[in-house]
């Protein structure tokens, strides 16, 4: 939200769009976290761009600039060429997906993909949010010392992520 406030303060006629990809906690429940893939995220981003163009909210030749951070940088990079008026900024992205996999998954998680067909992926969730998915486990958090409820606090949880995420990730051609 802070980024949108800064952008819109500087460029009042800009259109700022932020959304959760399918499978990300807080998104539509039709795609559970376990079934998410980066290719699905690219498809989601293309659908948003298509909607903005077809709805008249952002008709061509209006420029579109996509900013992606970390995995979002991979998504942004894969959107290159999706629209002739699109530019991309990739922050903390990568080119080598095999090496990149080791940034997001530890040895135990990679071994779990092989042995069990899934791993438990850490994910920070807002405490008490009704949009939180079922979790496999969570780490205890210190209760507030000021007597206030844990509103606005986050908890590290572990969500099941299927092997197809890794397969999909390794198939990505970011250099193209």
Short mmCIF file of N, CA and C in Angstrom, two decimals:
data_model
loop_
_atom_site.label_atom_id
_atom_site.label_comp_id
_atom_site.label_asym_id
_atom_site.label_seq_id
_atom_site.Cartn_x
_atom_site.Cartn_y
_atom_site.Cartn_z
N UNK A 1 0.82 -1.18 0.00
CA UNK A 1 0.00 0.00 0.00
C UNK A 1 0.87 1.27 0.00
N UNK A 2 1.97 1.20 0.73
CA UNK A 2 2.83 2.38 0.79
C UNK A 2 3.40 2.73 -0.58
N UNK A 3 3.78 1.71 -1.35
CA UNK A 3 4.31 1.97 -2.69
C UNK A 3 3.26 2.64 -3.56
N UNK A 4 2.02 2.16 -3.50
CA UNK A 4 0.97 2.78 -4.32
C UNK A 4 0.75 4.23 -3.91
N UNK A 5 0.79 4.53 -2.61
CA UNK A 5 0.61 5.91 -2.15
C UNK A 5 1.70 6.82 -2.70
N UNK A 6 2.95 6.34 -2.69
CA UNK A 6 4.06 7.15 -3.20
C UNK A 6 3.92 7.36 -4.71
N UNK A 7 3.64 6.28 -5.43
CA UNK A 7 3.52 6.39 -6.89
C UNK A 7 2.38 7.34 -7.25
N UNK A 8 1.23 7.15 -6.64
CA UNK A 8 0.08 7.97 -7.00
C UNK A 8 0.24 9.42 -6.56
N UNK A 9 1.01 9.68 -5.51
CA UNK A 9 1.29 11.06 -5.10
C UNK A 9 2.16 11.75 -6.14
N UNK A 10 3.09 11.00 -6.73
CA UNK A 10 3.99 11.56 -7.74
C UNK A 10 3.36 11.63 -9.12
N UNK A 11 2.54 10.63 -9.44
CA UNK A 11 1.91 10.55 -10.76
C UNK A 11 0.41 10.30 -10.55
N UNK A 12 -0.34 11.37 -10.27
CA UNK A 12 -1.75 11.21 -9.88
C UNK A 12 -2.63 10.53 -10.92
N UNK A 13 -2.28 10.61 -12.20
CA UNK A 13 -3.13 9.97 -13.21
C UNK A 13 -2.68 8.54 -13.52
N UNK A 14 -1.75 8.02 -12.74
CA UNK A 14 -1.29 6.63 -12.93
C UNK A 14 -2.35 5.66 -12.42
N UNK A 15 -2.27 4.47 -12.90
CA UNK A 15 -3.11 3.37 -12.43
C UNK A 15 -2.19 2.40 -11.72
N UNK A 16 -2.45 2.10 -10.47
CA UNK A 16 -1.60 1.20 -9.69
C UNK A 16 -2.41 -0.05 -9.38
N UNK A 17 -1.85 -1.21 -9.71
CA UNK A 17 -2.54 -2.48 -9.49
C UNK A 17 -1.63 -3.40 -8.69
N UNK A 18 -2.17 -3.97 -7.64
CA UNK A 18 -1.45 -5.00 -6.86
C UNK A 18 -2.46 -6.11 -6.58
N UNK A 19 -2.00 -7.34 -6.59
CA UNK A 19 -2.92 -8.46 -6.37
C UNK A 19 -2.14 -9.66 -5.87
N UNK A 20 -2.84 -10.63 -5.32
CA UNK A 20 -2.24 -11.89 -4.91
C UNK A 20 -2.37 -12.89 -6.05
N UNK A 21 -1.29 -13.59 -6.34
CA UNK A 21 -1.36 -14.65 -7.34
C UNK A 21 -2.18 -15.82 -6.80
N UNK A 22 -2.75 -16.61 -7.71
CA UNK A 22 -3.49 -17.81 -7.32
C UNK A 22 -2.60 -18.70 -6.47
N UNK A 23 -3.15 -19.18 -5.38
CA UNK A 23 -2.42 -20.06 -4.49
C UNK A 23 -1.73 -19.32 -3.35
N UNK A 24 -1.59 -18.02 -3.49
CA UNK A 24 -0.97 -17.24 -2.42
C UNK A 24 -2.03 -16.99 -1.36
N UNK A 25 -1.70 -17.17 -0.09
CA UNK A 25 -2.69 -16.89 0.96
C UNK A 25 -3.29 -15.49 0.78
N UNK A 26 -4.61 -15.43 0.89
CA UNK A 26 -5.33 -14.19 0.68
C UNK A 26 -5.94 -14.10 -0.71
N UNK A 27 -5.59 -15.06 -1.58
CA UNK A 27 -6.15 -15.06 -2.93
C UNK A 27 -7.39 -15.94 -2.96
N UNK A 28 -7.97 -16.05 -4.12
CA UNK A 28 -9.10 -16.94 -4.35
C UNK A 28 -8.72 -18.35 -3.89
N UNK A 29 -9.63 -19.06 -3.29
CA UNK A 29 -9.33 -20.39 -2.75
C UNK A 29 -9.40 -21.49 -3.81
N UNK A 30 -9.65 -21.15 -5.09
CA UNK A 30 -9.76 -22.19 -6.11
C UNK A 30 -8.42 -22.87 -6.40
N UNK A 31 -7.33 -22.24 -6.04
CA UNK A 31 -5.99 -22.81 -6.23
C UNK A 31 -5.31 -22.82 -4.87
N UNK A 32 -5.20 -23.98 -4.23
CA UNK A 32 -4.52 -24.01 -2.93
C UNK A 32 -3.03 -23.74 -3.07
N UNK A 33 -2.40 -23.31 -1.98
CA UNK A 33 -0.97 -23.02 -1.98
C UNK A 33 -0.18 -24.20 -2.53
N UNK A 34 -0.58 -25.42 -2.17
CA UNK A 34 0.15 -26.62 -2.61
C UNK A 34 0.24 -26.71 -4.13
N UNK A 35 -0.74 -26.16 -4.83
CA UNK A 35 -0.81 -26.30 -6.29
C UNK A 35 -0.24 -25.10 -7.04
N UNK A 36 0.29 -24.11 -6.34
CA UNK A 36 0.78 -22.92 -7.03
C UNK A 36 2.04 -23.22 -7.83
N UNK A 37 2.22 -22.49 -8.92
CA UNK A 37 3.44 -22.57 -9.73
C UNK A 37 3.76 -21.17 -10.24
N UNK A 38 5.00 -20.95 -10.64
CA UNK A 38 5.38 -19.66 -11.20
C UNK A 38 4.70 -19.47 -12.56
N UNK A 39 4.55 -20.52 -13.33
CA UNK A 39 3.86 -20.40 -14.62
C UNK A 39 2.42 -19.93 -14.42
N UNK A 40 1.77 -20.40 -13.37
CA UNK A 40 0.41 -19.94 -13.05
C UNK A 40 0.43 -18.46 -12.69
N UNK A 41 1.47 -18.01 -11.99
CA UNK A 41 1.59 -16.60 -11.63
C UNK A 41 1.77 -15.74 -12.89
N UNK A 42 2.54 -16.22 -13.85
CA UNK A 42 2.70 -15.50 -15.11
C UNK A 42 1.35 -15.40 -15.81
N UNK A 43 0.60 -16.50 -15.82
CA UNK A 43 -0.73 -16.51 -16.43
C UNK A 43 -1.66 -15.52 -15.72
N UNK A 44 -1.60 -15.47 -14.40
CA UNK A 44 -2.41 -14.52 -13.63
C UNK A 44 -2.06 -13.08 -14.03
N UNK A 45 -0.77 -12.78 -14.12
CA UNK A 45 -0.33 -11.43 -14.47
C UNK A 45 -0.79 -11.08 -15.89
N UNK A 46 -0.72 -12.04 -16.81
CA UNK A 46 -1.18 -11.79 -18.17
C UNK A 46 -2.68 -11.53 -18.19
N UNK A 47 -3.43 -12.25 -17.35
CA UNK A 47 -4.89 -12.04 -17.27
C UNK A 47 -5.21 -10.64 -16.73
N UNK A 48 -4.45 -10.17 -15.74
CA UNK A 48 -4.66 -8.83 -15.21
C UNK A 48 -4.38 -7.79 -16.29
N UNK A 49 -3.27 -7.96 -17.00
CA UNK A 49 -2.92 -7.03 -18.07
C UNK A 49 -4.01 -7.04 -19.15
N UNK A 50 -4.46 -8.21 -19.53
CA UNK A 50 -5.51 -8.34 -20.55
C UNK A 50 -6.79 -7.64 -20.08
N UNK A 51 -7.15 -7.83 -18.83
CA UNK A 51 -8.36 -7.19 -18.29
C UNK A 51 -8.22 -5.66 -18.32
N UNK A 52 -7.06 -5.16 -17.89
CA UNK A 52 -6.86 -3.71 -17.90
C UNK A 52 -6.97 -3.15 -19.31
N UNK A 53 -6.43 -3.87 -20.27
CA UNK A 53 -6.49 -3.42 -21.67
C UNK A 53 -7.92 -3.51 -22.21
N UNK A 54 -8.59 -4.63 -22.02
CA UNK A 54 -9.92 -4.84 -22.62
C UNK A 54 -11.01 -4.04 -21.91
N UNK A 55 -10.82 -3.71 -20.64
CA UNK A 55 -11.84 -2.95 -19.90
C UNK A 55 -11.79 -1.47 -20.22
N UNK A 56 -10.74 -1.02 -20.90
CA UNK A 56 -10.59 0.39 -21.21
C UNK A 56 -9.94 1.18 -20.09
N UNK A 57 -9.62 0.52 -18.99
CA UNK A 57 -8.96 1.23 -17.88
C UNK A 57 -7.54 1.65 -18.26
N UNK A 58 -6.93 0.88 -19.16
CA UNK A 58 -5.56 1.16 -19.57
C UNK A 58 -5.41 0.82 -21.06
N UNK A 59 -6.06 1.61 -21.92
CA UNK A 59 -6.03 1.28 -23.34
C UNK A 59 -4.66 1.53 -23.96
N UNK A 60 -4.29 0.72 -24.97
CA UNK A 60 -3.04 0.99 -25.67
C UNK A 60 -3.16 2.35 -26.36
N UNK A 61 -2.13 3.09 -26.50
CA UNK A 61 -0.74 2.78 -26.26
C UNK A 61 -0.25 3.20 -24.86
N UNK A 62 -1.12 3.27 -23.89
CA UNK A 62 -0.68 3.62 -22.53
C UNK A 62 0.40 2.64 -22.09
N UNK A 63 1.45 3.18 -21.50
CA UNK A 63 2.56 2.34 -21.04
C UNK A 63 2.16 1.55 -19.80
N UNK A 64 2.72 0.36 -19.69
CA UNK A 64 2.56 -0.48 -18.52
C UNK A 64 3.96 -0.77 -18.01
N UNK A 65 4.16 -0.57 -16.73
CA UNK A 65 5.45 -0.91 -16.14
C UNK A 65 5.22 -1.91 -15.03
N UNK A 66 5.86 -3.05 -15.12
CA UNK A 66 5.73 -4.11 -14.13
C UNK A 66 6.99 -4.12 -13.29
N UNK A 67 6.81 -4.07 -11.97
CA UNK A 67 7.92 -4.16 -11.03
C UNK A 67 7.77 -5.49 -10.29
N UNK A 68 8.83 -6.29 -10.31
CA UNK A 68 8.80 -7.57 -9.61
C UNK A 68 9.97 -7.68 -8.67
N UNK A 69 9.73 -8.22 -7.49
CA UNK A 69 10.75 -8.41 -6.47
C UNK A 69 10.88 -9.90 -6.18
N UNK A 70 12.09 -10.42 -6.23
CA UNK A 70 12.39 -11.82 -5.94
C UNK A 70 11.65 -12.72 -6.93
N UNK A 71 10.76 -13.59 -6.49
CA UNK A 71 10.03 -14.43 -7.44
C UNK A 71 9.20 -13.57 -8.37
N UNK A 72 8.71 -12.44 -7.89
CA UNK A 72 7.99 -11.50 -8.75
C UNK A 72 8.87 -10.95 -9.86
N UNK A 73 10.18 -10.87 -9.61
CA UNK A 73 11.12 -10.45 -10.65
C UNK A 73 11.19 -11.50 -11.76
N UNK A 74 11.08 -12.75 -11.39
CA UNK A 74 11.04 -13.82 -12.38
C UNK A 74 9.77 -13.69 -13.21
N UNK A 75 8.64 -13.48 -12.53
CA UNK A 75 7.36 -13.31 -13.24
C UNK A 75 7.46 -12.11 -14.18
N UNK A 76 7.96 -10.98 -13.68
CA UNK A 76 8.09 -9.78 -14.51
C UNK A 76 8.96 -10.07 -15.73
N UNK A 77 10.07 -10.76 -15.53
CA UNK A 77 10.96 -11.09 -16.65
C UNK A 77 10.26 -11.96 -17.69
N UNK A 78 9.44 -12.88 -17.23
CA UNK A 78 8.73 -13.76 -18.15
C UNK A 78 7.58 -13.05 -18.88
N UNK A 79 7.21 -11.86 -18.42
CA UNK A 79 6.17 -11.08 -19.09
C UNK A 79 6.72 -10.26 -20.26
N UNK A 80 8.06 -10.19 -20.36
CA UNK A 80 8.64 -9.41 -21.46
C UNK A 80 8.01 -9.86 -22.78
N UNK A 81 7.60 -8.88 -23.57
CA UNK A 81 7.00 -9.19 -24.87
C UNK A 81 5.52 -9.47 -24.82
N UNK A 82 4.91 -9.50 -23.64
CA UNK A 82 3.48 -9.78 -23.53
C UNK A 82 2.62 -8.63 -24.05
N UNK A 83 3.19 -7.44 -24.12
CA UNK A 83 2.47 -6.26 -24.58
C UNK A 83 3.52 -5.33 -25.18
N UNK A 84 3.25 -4.76 -26.35
CA UNK A 84 4.26 -3.90 -26.98
C UNK A 84 4.55 -2.62 -26.20
N UNK A 85 3.72 -2.29 -25.24
CA UNK A 85 3.89 -1.06 -24.46
C UNK A 85 4.24 -1.38 -23.01
N UNK A 86 4.91 -2.50 -22.79
CA UNK A 86 5.23 -2.96 -21.45
C UNK A 86 6.73 -2.84 -21.20
N UNK A 87 7.08 -2.32 -20.04
CA UNK A 87 8.46 -2.32 -19.58
C UNK A 87 8.50 -3.05 -18.24
N UNK A 88 9.69 -3.49 -17.86
CA UNK A 88 9.84 -4.34 -16.68
C UNK A 88 11.01 -3.86 -15.84
N UNK A 89 10.82 -3.90 -14.53
CA UNK A 89 11.92 -3.75 -13.59
C UNK A 89 11.95 -5.01 -12.74
N UNK A 90 13.06 -5.71 -12.76
CA UNK A 90 13.24 -6.93 -11.97
C UNK A 90 14.23 -6.64 -10.86
N UNK A 91 13.78 -6.76 -9.62
CA UNK A 91 14.62 -6.49 -8.46
C UNK A 91 14.90 -7.81 -7.75
N UNK A 92 16.18 -8.12 -7.56
CA UNK A 92 16.60 -9.36 -6.91
C UNK A 92 16.10 -10.59 -7.67
N UNK A 93 16.19 -10.53 -8.99
CA UNK A 93 15.83 -11.66 -9.82
C UNK A 93 17.03 -12.58 -10.03
N UNK A 94 16.90 -13.52 -10.93
CA UNK A 94 17.99 -14.45 -11.22
C UNK A 94 17.86 -14.95 -12.64
N UNK A 95 18.94 -15.53 -13.15
CA UNK A 95 18.93 -16.14 -14.47
C UNK A 95 19.07 -17.66 -14.40
N UNK A 96 19.74 -18.15 -13.37
CA UNK A 96 20.01 -19.58 -13.23
C UNK A 96 18.96 -20.19 -12.28
N UNK A 97 17.93 -20.83 -12.86
CA UNK A 97 16.85 -21.35 -12.01
C UNK A 97 17.33 -22.49 -11.11
N UNK A 98 18.29 -23.28 -11.55
CA UNK A 98 18.80 -24.37 -10.70
C UNK A 98 19.44 -23.81 -9.44
N UNK A 99 20.26 -22.77 -9.59
CA UNK A 99 20.86 -22.13 -8.43
C UNK A 99 19.80 -21.39 -7.61
N UNK A 100 18.86 -20.75 -8.31
CA UNK A 100 17.80 -20.00 -7.63
C UNK A 100 16.94 -20.86 -6.74
N UNK A 101 16.75 -22.11 -7.13
CA UNK A 101 15.95 -23.03 -6.31
C UNK A 101 16.56 -23.16 -4.92
N UNK A 102 17.86 -23.10 -4.84
CA UNK A 102 18.56 -23.24 -3.55
C UNK A 102 18.45 -21.98 -2.69
N UNK A 103 18.06 -20.88 -3.29
CA UNK A 103 17.81 -19.67 -2.49
C UNK A 103 16.49 -19.79 -1.73
N UNK A 104 15.52 -20.44 -2.36
CA UNK A 104 14.18 -20.53 -1.76
C UNK A 104 13.93 -21.80 -0.97
N UNK A 105 14.72 -22.84 -1.21
CA UNK A 105 14.48 -24.12 -0.54
C UNK A 105 15.77 -24.65 0.06
N UNK A 106 15.69 -25.14 1.29
CA UNK A 106 16.87 -25.71 1.93
C UNK A 106 17.01 -27.18 1.54
N UNK A 107 18.09 -27.81 1.96
CA UNK A 107 18.36 -29.20 1.58
C UNK A 107 17.25 -30.15 2.03
N UNK A 108 16.73 -29.94 3.23
CA UNK A 108 15.65 -30.81 3.74
C UNK A 108 14.39 -30.67 2.89
N UNK A 109 14.07 -29.44 2.46
CA UNK A 109 12.90 -29.24 1.60
C UNK A 109 13.10 -29.88 0.24
N UNK A 110 14.28 -29.74 -0.33
CA UNK A 110 14.56 -30.37 -1.63
C UNK A 110 14.49 -31.89 -1.53
N UNK A 111 15.01 -32.44 -0.43
CA UNK A 111 14.94 -33.89 -0.22
C UNK A 111 13.49 -34.34 -0.04
N UNK A 112 12.68 -33.51 0.61
CA UNK A 112 11.27 -33.84 0.80
C UNK A 112 10.53 -33.88 -0.53
N UNK A 113 10.86 -32.96 -1.43
CA UNK A 113 10.26 -33.02 -2.78
C UNK A 113 10.53 -34.40 -3.39
N UNK A 114 11.77 -34.88 -3.27
CA UNK A 114 12.14 -36.18 -3.85
C UNK A 114 11.46 -37.34 -3.14
N UNK A 115 11.47 -37.35 -1.82
CA UNK A 115 10.99 -38.49 -1.04
C UNK A 115 9.47 -38.52 -0.90
N UNK A 116 8.85 -37.34 -0.75
CA UNK A 116 7.43 -37.30 -0.41
C UNK A 116 6.55 -36.67 -1.49
N UNK A 117 7.18 -36.02 -2.48
CA UNK A 117 6.40 -35.36 -3.53
C UNK A 117 5.91 -33.98 -3.14
N UNK A 118 6.36 -33.48 -2.01
CA UNK A 118 6.01 -32.13 -1.55
C UNK A 118 7.02 -31.73 -0.49
N UNK A 119 7.00 -30.46 -0.13
CA UNK A 119 7.78 -30.00 1.01
C UNK A 119 6.91 -29.06 1.82
N UNK A 120 7.37 -28.75 3.00
CA UNK A 120 6.70 -27.75 3.83
C UNK A 120 7.48 -26.45 3.66
N UNK A 121 6.80 -25.44 3.11
CA UNK A 121 7.43 -24.16 2.80
C UNK A 121 7.01 -23.13 3.84
N UNK A 122 8.02 -22.44 4.39
CA UNK A 122 7.72 -21.41 5.39
C UNK A 122 7.02 -20.22 4.71
N UNK A 123 6.06 -19.65 5.43
CA UNK A 123 5.30 -18.53 4.91
C UNK A 123 4.80 -17.74 6.10
N UNK A 124 4.96 -16.45 6.06
CA UNK A 124 4.51 -15.59 7.16
C UNK A 124 3.06 -15.20 6.91
N UNK A 125 2.19 -15.52 7.89
CA UNK A 125 0.76 -15.23 7.76
C UNK A 125 0.31 -14.29 8.88
N UNK A 126 -0.65 -13.41 8.58
CA UNK A 126 -1.16 -12.54 9.64
C UNK A 126 -1.97 -13.36 10.65
N UNK A 127 -1.68 -13.16 11.90
CA UNK A 127 -2.37 -13.92 12.95
C UNK A 127 -3.86 -13.60 12.92
N UNK A 128 -4.68 -14.67 12.88
CA UNK A 128 -6.12 -14.52 12.96
C UNK A 128 -6.82 -14.10 11.68
N UNK A 129 -6.11 -14.00 10.56
CA UNK A 129 -6.75 -13.57 9.32
C UNK A 129 -7.69 -14.66 8.81
N UNK A 130 -8.91 -14.29 8.44
CA UNK A 130 -9.84 -15.29 7.92
C UNK A 130 -9.42 -15.85 6.57
N UNK A 131 -8.47 -15.19 5.88
CA UNK A 131 -8.03 -15.69 4.57
C UNK A 131 -6.85 -16.65 4.68
N UNK A 132 -6.39 -16.93 5.88
CA UNK A 132 -5.27 -17.86 6.04
C UNK A 132 -5.66 -19.27 5.63
N UNK A 133 -4.80 -19.95 4.90
CA UNK A 133 -5.07 -21.35 4.54
C UNK A 133 -4.74 -22.26 5.71
N UNK A 134 -5.17 -23.52 5.62
CA UNK A 134 -4.75 -24.49 6.64
C UNK A 134 -3.23 -24.63 6.61
N UNK A 135 -2.61 -24.75 7.76
CA UNK A 135 -1.16 -24.89 7.82
C UNK A 135 -0.80 -26.25 8.37
N UNK A 136 0.40 -26.71 8.03
CA UNK A 136 0.91 -27.97 8.55
C UNK A 136 1.49 -27.77 9.94
N UNK A 137 2.06 -26.60 10.17
CA UNK A 137 2.68 -26.29 11.46
C UNK A 137 2.92 -24.80 11.53
N UNK A 138 3.20 -24.33 12.72
CA UNK A 138 3.51 -22.91 12.90
C UNK A 138 4.45 -22.75 14.07
N UNK A 139 5.18 -21.68 14.05
CA UNK A 139 6.08 -21.41 15.15
C UNK A 139 5.39 -20.49 16.14
N UNK A 140 5.59 -20.77 17.41
CA UNK A 140 5.00 -19.92 18.43
C UNK A 140 5.57 -18.52 18.35
N UNK A 141 4.74 -17.58 18.65
CA UNK A 141 5.19 -16.19 18.70
C UNK A 141 5.03 -15.69 20.12
N UNK A 142 5.84 -14.75 20.48
CA UNK A 142 5.74 -14.17 21.80
C UNK A 142 4.42 -13.40 21.90
N UNK A 143 3.65 -13.59 22.98
CA UNK A 143 2.43 -12.81 23.12
C UNK A 143 2.78 -11.34 23.34
N UNK A 144 1.90 -10.45 22.93
CA UNK A 144 2.18 -9.03 23.11
C UNK A 144 2.39 -8.71 24.59
N UNK A 145 3.36 -7.88 24.88
CA UNK A 145 3.66 -7.55 26.28
C UNK A 145 2.85 -6.35 26.77
N UNK A 146 2.20 -5.67 25.82
CA UNK A 146 1.44 -4.48 26.23
C UNK A 146 -0.02 -4.79 26.51
N UNK A 147 -0.38 -6.08 26.50
CA UNK A 147 -1.75 -6.47 26.78
C UNK A 147 -2.70 -6.31 25.60
N UNK A 148 -2.22 -5.80 24.47
CA UNK A 148 -3.06 -5.63 23.28
C UNK A 148 -3.14 -6.93 22.52
N UNK A 149 -4.19 -7.07 21.76
CA UNK A 149 -4.34 -8.26 20.91
C UNK A 149 -3.23 -8.29 19.88
N UNK A 150 -3.04 -9.43 19.25
CA UNK A 150 -1.96 -9.60 18.29
C UNK A 150 -2.33 -9.06 16.91
N UNK A 151 -3.28 -8.14 16.85
CA UNK A 151 -3.68 -7.55 15.58
C UNK A 151 -2.48 -6.93 14.87
N UNK A 152 -2.33 -7.28 13.60
CA UNK A 152 -1.20 -6.77 12.83
C UNK A 152 0.06 -7.60 12.98
N UNK A 153 0.03 -8.62 13.84
CA UNK A 153 1.20 -9.46 14.03
C UNK A 153 1.18 -10.61 13.02
N UNK A 154 2.36 -11.15 12.76
CA UNK A 154 2.52 -12.21 11.77
C UNK A 154 3.11 -13.44 12.44
N UNK A 155 2.83 -14.61 11.89
CA UNK A 155 3.32 -15.87 12.43
C UNK A 155 3.94 -16.68 11.30
N UNK A 156 5.11 -17.25 11.57
CA UNK A 156 5.76 -18.11 10.59
C UNK A 156 5.06 -19.46 10.61
N UNK A 157 4.53 -19.84 9.46
CA UNK A 157 3.80 -21.10 9.32
C UNK A 157 4.44 -21.93 8.21
N UNK A 158 4.03 -23.17 8.13
CA UNK A 158 4.55 -24.07 7.10
C UNK A 158 3.37 -24.60 6.29
N UNK A 159 3.45 -24.36 5.00
CA UNK A 159 2.40 -24.77 4.08
C UNK A 159 2.94 -25.83 3.12
N UNK A 160 2.09 -26.78 2.81
CA UNK A 160 2.47 -27.84 1.86
C UNK A 160 2.57 -27.25 0.46
N UNK A 161 3.67 -27.57 -0.24
CA UNK A 161 3.90 -27.14 -1.61
C UNK A 161 4.30 -28.36 -2.42
N UNK A 162 3.52 -28.66 -3.45
CA UNK A 162 3.73 -29.88 -4.23
C UNK A 162 4.96 -29.81 -5.13
N UNK A 163 5.47 -30.97 -5.47
CA UNK A 163 6.65 -31.15 -6.33
C UNK A 163 6.49 -30.43 -7.67
N UNK A 164 5.27 -30.28 -8.16
CA UNK A 164 5.07 -29.63 -9.46
C UNK A 164 5.59 -28.19 -9.46
N UNK A 165 5.64 -27.54 -8.28
CA UNK A 165 6.23 -26.20 -8.20
C UNK A 165 7.70 -26.26 -8.64
N UNK A 166 8.43 -27.21 -8.09
CA UNK A 166 9.85 -27.34 -8.44
C UNK A 166 10.01 -27.69 -9.91
N UNK A 167 9.22 -28.64 -10.40
CA UNK A 167 9.31 -29.02 -11.81
C UNK A 167 9.04 -27.82 -12.72
N UNK A 168 8.00 -27.08 -12.40
CA UNK A 168 7.65 -25.90 -13.18
C UNK A 168 8.78 -24.87 -13.12
N UNK A 169 9.28 -24.61 -11.92
CA UNK A 169 10.33 -23.61 -11.72
C UNK A 169 11.57 -23.96 -12.55
N UNK A 170 11.96 -25.23 -12.54
CA UNK A 170 13.15 -25.65 -13.29
C UNK A 170 12.95 -25.61 -14.79
N UNK A 171 11.69 -25.55 -15.24
CA UNK A 171 11.41 -25.49 -16.68
C UNK A 171 11.39 -24.07 -17.22
N UNK A 172 11.46 -23.07 -16.35
CA UNK A 172 11.35 -21.69 -16.78
C UNK A 172 12.57 -21.25 -17.58
N UNK A 173 12.35 -20.54 -18.66
CA UNK A 173 13.44 -20.02 -19.48
C UNK A 173 13.48 -18.50 -19.31
N UNK A 174 14.13 -18.05 -18.28
CA UNK A 174 14.15 -16.62 -17.96
C UNK A 174 15.03 -15.85 -18.92
N UNK A 175 16.00 -16.51 -19.51
CA UNK A 175 16.94 -15.83 -20.42
C UNK A 175 16.29 -15.50 -21.77
N UNK A 176 15.22 -16.17 -22.12
CA UNK A 176 14.60 -16.00 -23.45
C UNK A 176 14.10 -14.57 -23.66
#
